[in-house]
mmCIF file of C-alpha atoms in Angstrom:
data_model
loop_
_atom_site.group_PDB
_atom_site.id
_atom_site.type_symbol
_atom_site.label_atom_id
_atom_site.label_comp_id
_atom_site.label_asym_id
_atom_site.label_seq_id
_atom_site.Cartn_x
_atom_site.Cartn_y
_atom_site.Cartn_z
ATOM 1 C CA MET A 210 -11.331 -66.684 -22.818
ATOM 2 C CA ASP A 211 -8.370 -64.437 -23.673
ATOM 3 C CA ASN A 212 -7.744 -64.025 -19.962
ATOM 4 C CA LEU A 213 -7.458 -67.824 -19.582
ATOM 5 C CA VAL A 214 -5.248 -68.655 -22.564
ATOM 6 C CA GLY A 215 -3.952 -65.343 -23.917
ATOM 7 C CA ASP A 216 -2.919 -66.579 -27.353
ATOM 8 C CA HIS A 217 -2.197 -69.753 -29.360
ATOM 9 C CA VAL A 218 0.761 -70.663 -27.155
ATOM 10 C CA GLY A 219 -1.456 -70.302 -24.089
ATOM 11 C CA LEU A 220 -4.122 -72.508 -25.669
ATOM 12 C CA ILE A 221 -1.536 -75.193 -26.476
ATOM 13 C CA HIS A 222 -0.254 -74.876 -22.918
ATOM 14 C CA LEU A 223 -3.763 -75.248 -21.468
ATOM 15 C CA VAL A 224 -4.730 -78.273 -23.593
ATOM 16 C CA SER A 225 -1.426 -80.079 -23.037
ATOM 17 C CA GLY A 226 -1.691 -79.309 -19.303
ATOM 18 C CA ILE A 227 -5.163 -80.825 -19.078
ATOM 19 C CA LEU A 228 -3.971 -83.927 -20.931
ATOM 20 C CA ALA A 229 -0.901 -84.201 -18.696
ATOM 21 C CA LEU A 230 -3.081 -83.923 -15.573
ATOM 22 C CA ILE A 231 -5.408 -86.669 -16.773
ATOM 23 C CA PHE A 232 -2.725 -89.066 -17.997
ATOM 24 C CA GLY A 233 -0.316 -88.282 -15.162
ATOM 25 C CA GLY A 234 -3.020 -89.123 -12.648
ATOM 26 C CA LEU A 235 -3.867 -92.321 -14.482
ATOM 27 C CA VAL A 236 -0.256 -93.451 -14.680
ATOM 28 C CA LEU A 237 0.019 -93.109 -10.895
ATOM 29 C CA LEU A 238 -3.214 -95.006 -10.264
ATOM 30 C CA LEU A 239 -2.852 -97.886 -12.709
ATOM 31 C CA LYS A 240 -0.845 -101.075 -12.266
ATOM 32 C CA LYS A 241 2.800 -100.473 -13.106
ATOM 33 C CA GLY A 242 4.740 -102.186 -15.877
ATOM 34 C CA THR A 243 1.747 -103.123 -18.011
ATOM 35 C CA LEU A 244 1.335 -102.182 -21.651
ATOM 36 C CA LEU A 245 -1.470 -99.807 -20.611
ATOM 37 C CA HIS A 246 0.831 -98.134 -18.058
ATOM 38 C CA LYS A 247 3.493 -97.649 -20.731
ATOM 39 C CA ARG A 248 1.106 -96.245 -23.312
ATOM 40 C CA ILE A 249 -0.558 -93.862 -20.882
ATOM 41 C CA GLY A 250 2.887 -92.946 -19.553
ATOM 42 C CA TYR A 251 4.098 -91.994 -23.013
ATOM 43 C CA VAL A 252 0.993 -89.847 -23.561
ATOM 44 C CA TYR A 253 1.819 -88.156 -20.246
ATOM 45 C CA VAL A 254 5.426 -87.595 -21.316
ATOM 46 C CA VAL A 255 4.478 -86.183 -24.730
ATOM 47 C CA SER A 256 1.848 -83.881 -23.214
ATOM 48 C CA MET A 257 4.376 -82.756 -20.580
ATOM 49 C CA VAL A 258 7.009 -82.048 -23.225
ATOM 50 C CA ILE A 259 4.503 -79.895 -25.138
ATOM 51 C CA LEU A 260 3.433 -78.221 -21.873
ATOM 52 C CA LEU A 261 7.029 -77.462 -20.893
ATOM 53 C CA ILE A 262 8.035 -76.185 -24.332
ATOM 54 C CA SER A 263 4.966 -73.957 -24.464
ATOM 55 C CA SER A 264 5.697 -72.647 -20.950
ATOM 56 C CA PHE A 265 8.863 -71.028 -22.286
ATOM 57 C CA GLY A 266 6.756 -69.065 -24.766
ATOM 58 C CA ILE A 267 4.527 -67.437 -22.140
ATOM 59 C CA TYR A 268 5.709 -64.125 -20.698
ATOM 60 C CA ARG A 269 2.424 -62.402 -19.801
ATOM 61 C CA LEU A 270 3.038 -62.435 -16.053
ATOM 62 C CA PHE A 271 6.488 -60.830 -15.805
ATOM 63 C CA GLY A 272 7.295 -59.829 -19.382
ATOM 64 C CA LYS A 273 10.571 -61.739 -19.080
ATOM 65 C CA PHE A 274 11.987 -65.069 -17.880
ATOM 66 C CA GLY A 275 10.480 -65.522 -14.407
ATOM 67 C CA VAL A 276 10.149 -67.864 -11.458
ATOM 68 C CA PHE A 277 7.706 -70.152 -13.262
ATOM 69 C CA HIS A 278 10.172 -70.631 -16.106
ATOM 70 C CA TYR A 279 12.721 -71.808 -13.530
ATOM 71 C CA LEU A 280 10.131 -74.229 -12.178
ATOM 72 C CA SER A 281 9.607 -75.445 -15.747
ATOM 73 C CA LEU A 282 13.331 -76.183 -15.884
ATOM 74 C CA VAL A 283 13.044 -78.191 -12.652
ATOM 75 C CA SER A 284 10.074 -80.058 -14.112
ATOM 76 C CA THR A 285 11.997 -80.736 -17.316
ATOM 77 C CA PHE A 286 14.847 -82.226 -15.279
ATOM 78 C CA SER A 287 12.464 -84.336 -13.188
ATOM 79 C CA LEU A 288 10.674 -85.706 -16.235
ATOM 80 C CA GLY A 289 13.912 -86.389 -18.116
ATOM 81 C CA ALA A 290 15.556 -88.014 -15.097
ATOM 82 C CA GLY A 291 12.503 -90.216 -14.656
ATOM 83 C CA MET A 292 12.389 -91.327 -18.260
ATOM 84 C CA LEU A 293 16.099 -91.872 -18.929
ATOM 85 C CA PRO A 294 16.244 -95.221 -17.078
ATOM 86 C CA MET A 295 13.346 -96.499 -19.192
ATOM 87 C CA PHE A 296 15.409 -96.167 -22.352
ATOM 88 C CA LYS A 297 18.126 -98.479 -21.066
ATOM 89 C CA LYS A 298 18.204 -101.921 -22.632
ATOM 90 C CA ASP A 299 19.086 -103.762 -19.417
ATOM 91 C CA ARG A 300 17.146 -102.074 -16.643
ATOM 92 C CA THR A 301 17.987 -102.812 -13.053
ATOM 93 C CA PRO A 302 15.600 -102.599 -10.108
ATOM 94 C CA LYS A 303 17.419 -99.376 -9.170
ATOM 95 C CA ASP A 304 16.487 -97.958 -12.612
ATOM 96 C CA ILE A 305 12.838 -98.779 -11.954
ATOM 97 C CA GLU A 306 13.003 -97.107 -8.546
ATOM 98 C CA ILE A 307 14.598 -93.987 -10.062
ATOM 99 C CA HIS A 308 11.934 -93.951 -12.773
ATOM 100 C CA PHE A 309 9.184 -94.187 -10.201
ATOM 101 C CA LYS A 310 10.540 -91.512 -7.853
ATOM 102 C CA ARG A 311 11.308 -88.956 -10.549
ATOM 103 C CA THR A 312 8.089 -89.396 -12.493
ATOM 104 C CA TYR A 313 6.053 -89.375 -9.263
ATOM 105 C CA TRP A 314 7.499 -85.984 -8.400
ATOM 106 C CA SER A 315 7.006 -84.831 -11.983
ATOM 107 C CA VAL A 316 3.283 -85.510 -11.657
ATOM 108 C CA VAL A 317 3.197 -83.937 -8.173
ATOM 109 C CA GLY A 318 4.838 -80.802 -9.576
ATOM 110 C CA LEU A 319 2.189 -80.709 -12.284
ATOM 111 C CA PHE A 320 -0.579 -81.034 -9.673
ATOM 112 C CA ALA A 321 1.024 -78.226 -7.623
ATOM 113 C CA ALA A 322 1.239 -75.985 -10.687
ATOM 114 C CA PHE A 323 -2.412 -76.720 -11.479
ATOM 115 C CA ALA A 324 -3.425 -75.881 -7.898
ATOM 116 C CA ALA A 325 -1.447 -72.632 -8.026
ATOM 117 C CA GLU A 326 -2.940 -71.669 -11.385
ATOM 118 C CA SER A 327 -6.419 -72.427 -10.082
ATOM 119 C CA PHE A 328 -6.159 -70.611 -6.760
ATOM 120 C CA VAL A 329 -4.703 -67.408 -8.188
ATOM 121 C CA ARG A 330 -7.882 -67.091 -10.230
ATOM 122 C CA ILE A 331 -10.092 -67.097 -7.115
ATOM 123 C CA PRO A 332 -10.787 -63.489 -6.143
ATOM 124 C CA LYS A 333 -9.762 -62.481 -2.629
ATOM 125 C CA PHE A 334 -7.877 -65.718 -1.963
ATOM 126 C CA GLY A 335 -5.105 -63.751 -0.307
ATOM 127 C CA GLY A 336 -3.131 -62.357 -3.189
ATOM 128 C CA PHE A 337 -1.204 -63.882 -6.057
ATOM 129 C CA TRP A 338 1.974 -65.005 -4.285
ATOM 130 C CA SER A 339 0.092 -66.201 -1.231
ATOM 131 C CA ALA A 340 -2.178 -68.372 -3.391
ATOM 132 C CA VAL A 341 0.803 -69.763 -5.305
ATOM 133 C CA ALA A 342 2.797 -70.499 -2.152
ATOM 134 C CA TRP A 343 -0.033 -72.121 -0.215
ATOM 135 C CA SER A 344 -1.186 -74.270 -3.109
ATOM 136 C CA PHE A 345 2.364 -75.526 -3.685
ATOM 137 C CA VAL A 346 2.898 -76.171 0.022
ATOM 138 C CA VAL A 347 -0.387 -78.022 0.493
ATOM 139 C CA VAL A 348 0.062 -80.195 -2.609
ATOM 140 C CA PHE A 349 3.710 -81.028 -1.899
ATOM 141 C CA ILE A 350 3.157 -81.799 1.793
ATOM 142 C CA THR A 351 0.130 -83.971 1.007
ATOM 143 C CA CYS A 352 2.002 -85.855 -1.706
ATOM 144 C CA PHE A 353 5.160 -86.139 0.425
ATOM 145 C CA VAL A 354 3.162 -87.714 3.255
ATOM 146 C CA ALA A 355 1.467 -90.050 0.756
ATOM 147 C CA PHE A 356 4.876 -90.916 -0.701
ATOM 148 C CA LEU A 357 6.322 -91.747 2.729
ATOM 149 C CA LYS A 358 3.267 -93.784 3.670
ATOM 150 C CA MET A 359 2.961 -95.642 0.377
ATOM 151 C CA ARG A 360 6.638 -96.091 -0.515
ATOM 152 C CA PRO A 361 7.022 -99.387 1.396
ATOM 153 C CA VAL A 362 3.886 -100.718 -0.296
ATOM 154 C CA TRP A 363 5.066 -99.550 -3.710
ATOM 155 C CA SER A 364 8.604 -100.859 -3.143
ATOM 156 C CA LYS A 365 7.229 -104.251 -2.176
ATOM 157 C CA LYS A 366 4.876 -104.242 -5.144
ATOM 158 C CA PHE A 367 7.303 -103.197 -7.871
ATOM 159 C CA GLY A 368 10.537 -102.102 -6.259
ATOM 160 C CA ARG A 369 13.938 -103.513 -5.392
ATOM 161 C CA ASN A 370 12.675 -105.848 -2.687
ATOM 162 C CA ARG A 371 11.050 -108.316 -5.102
ATOM 163 C CA THR A 372 12.812 -111.067 -6.945
ATOM 164 C CA ASP A 373 9.724 -111.834 -9.056
ATOM 165 C CA ASN A 374 9.383 -108.207 -10.157
ATOM 166 C CA PRO A 375 8.039 -108.149 -13.734
ATOM 167 C CA LEU A 376 10.048 -104.990 -14.293
ATOM 168 C CA SER A 377 13.349 -106.501 -13.261
ATOM 169 C CA VAL A 378 16.351 -107.245 -15.459
ATOM 170 C CA GLY A 379 15.715 -109.667 -18.287
ATOM 171 C CA SER A 380 11.950 -109.365 -18.286
ATOM 172 C CA VAL A 381 10.097 -108.735 -21.503
ATOM 173 C CA ASN A 382 8.260 -105.437 -21.207
#
């Protein structure tokens, strides 16, 4: 078990990561703009914040600030940029689109990190950096293709192209 979590920070990181994976996946699958979406979304955000903070306390791999810490900074930006529009009093359809894009990629980054963490633990998978690179590439390409394919559907469903959008300006959320 020490090899999996290392210490208390690693355990916090693991638990918050599992919660973020579960709630991040749910927030992508569930209907947008509902009270359930918001509540699950906030659980995702809180678990991601804990995950990201704990990531800066883990130095077992390099012994210093490394590439995964930089990726945590990118993830922090993505999550923050996705949530900022949701704190505005008068949200525009553009705010909703920004929220969707940034949080989508936040969850995708989490899935890619999970894939990388999983594949590096498989013996003889091709080496550490190879496993990390391929898992990131496969997850990001798959999710990018899904994003391109589904974006028109999602935009029509809850994006800028709808005048009856329940998430548009003046709606009660």
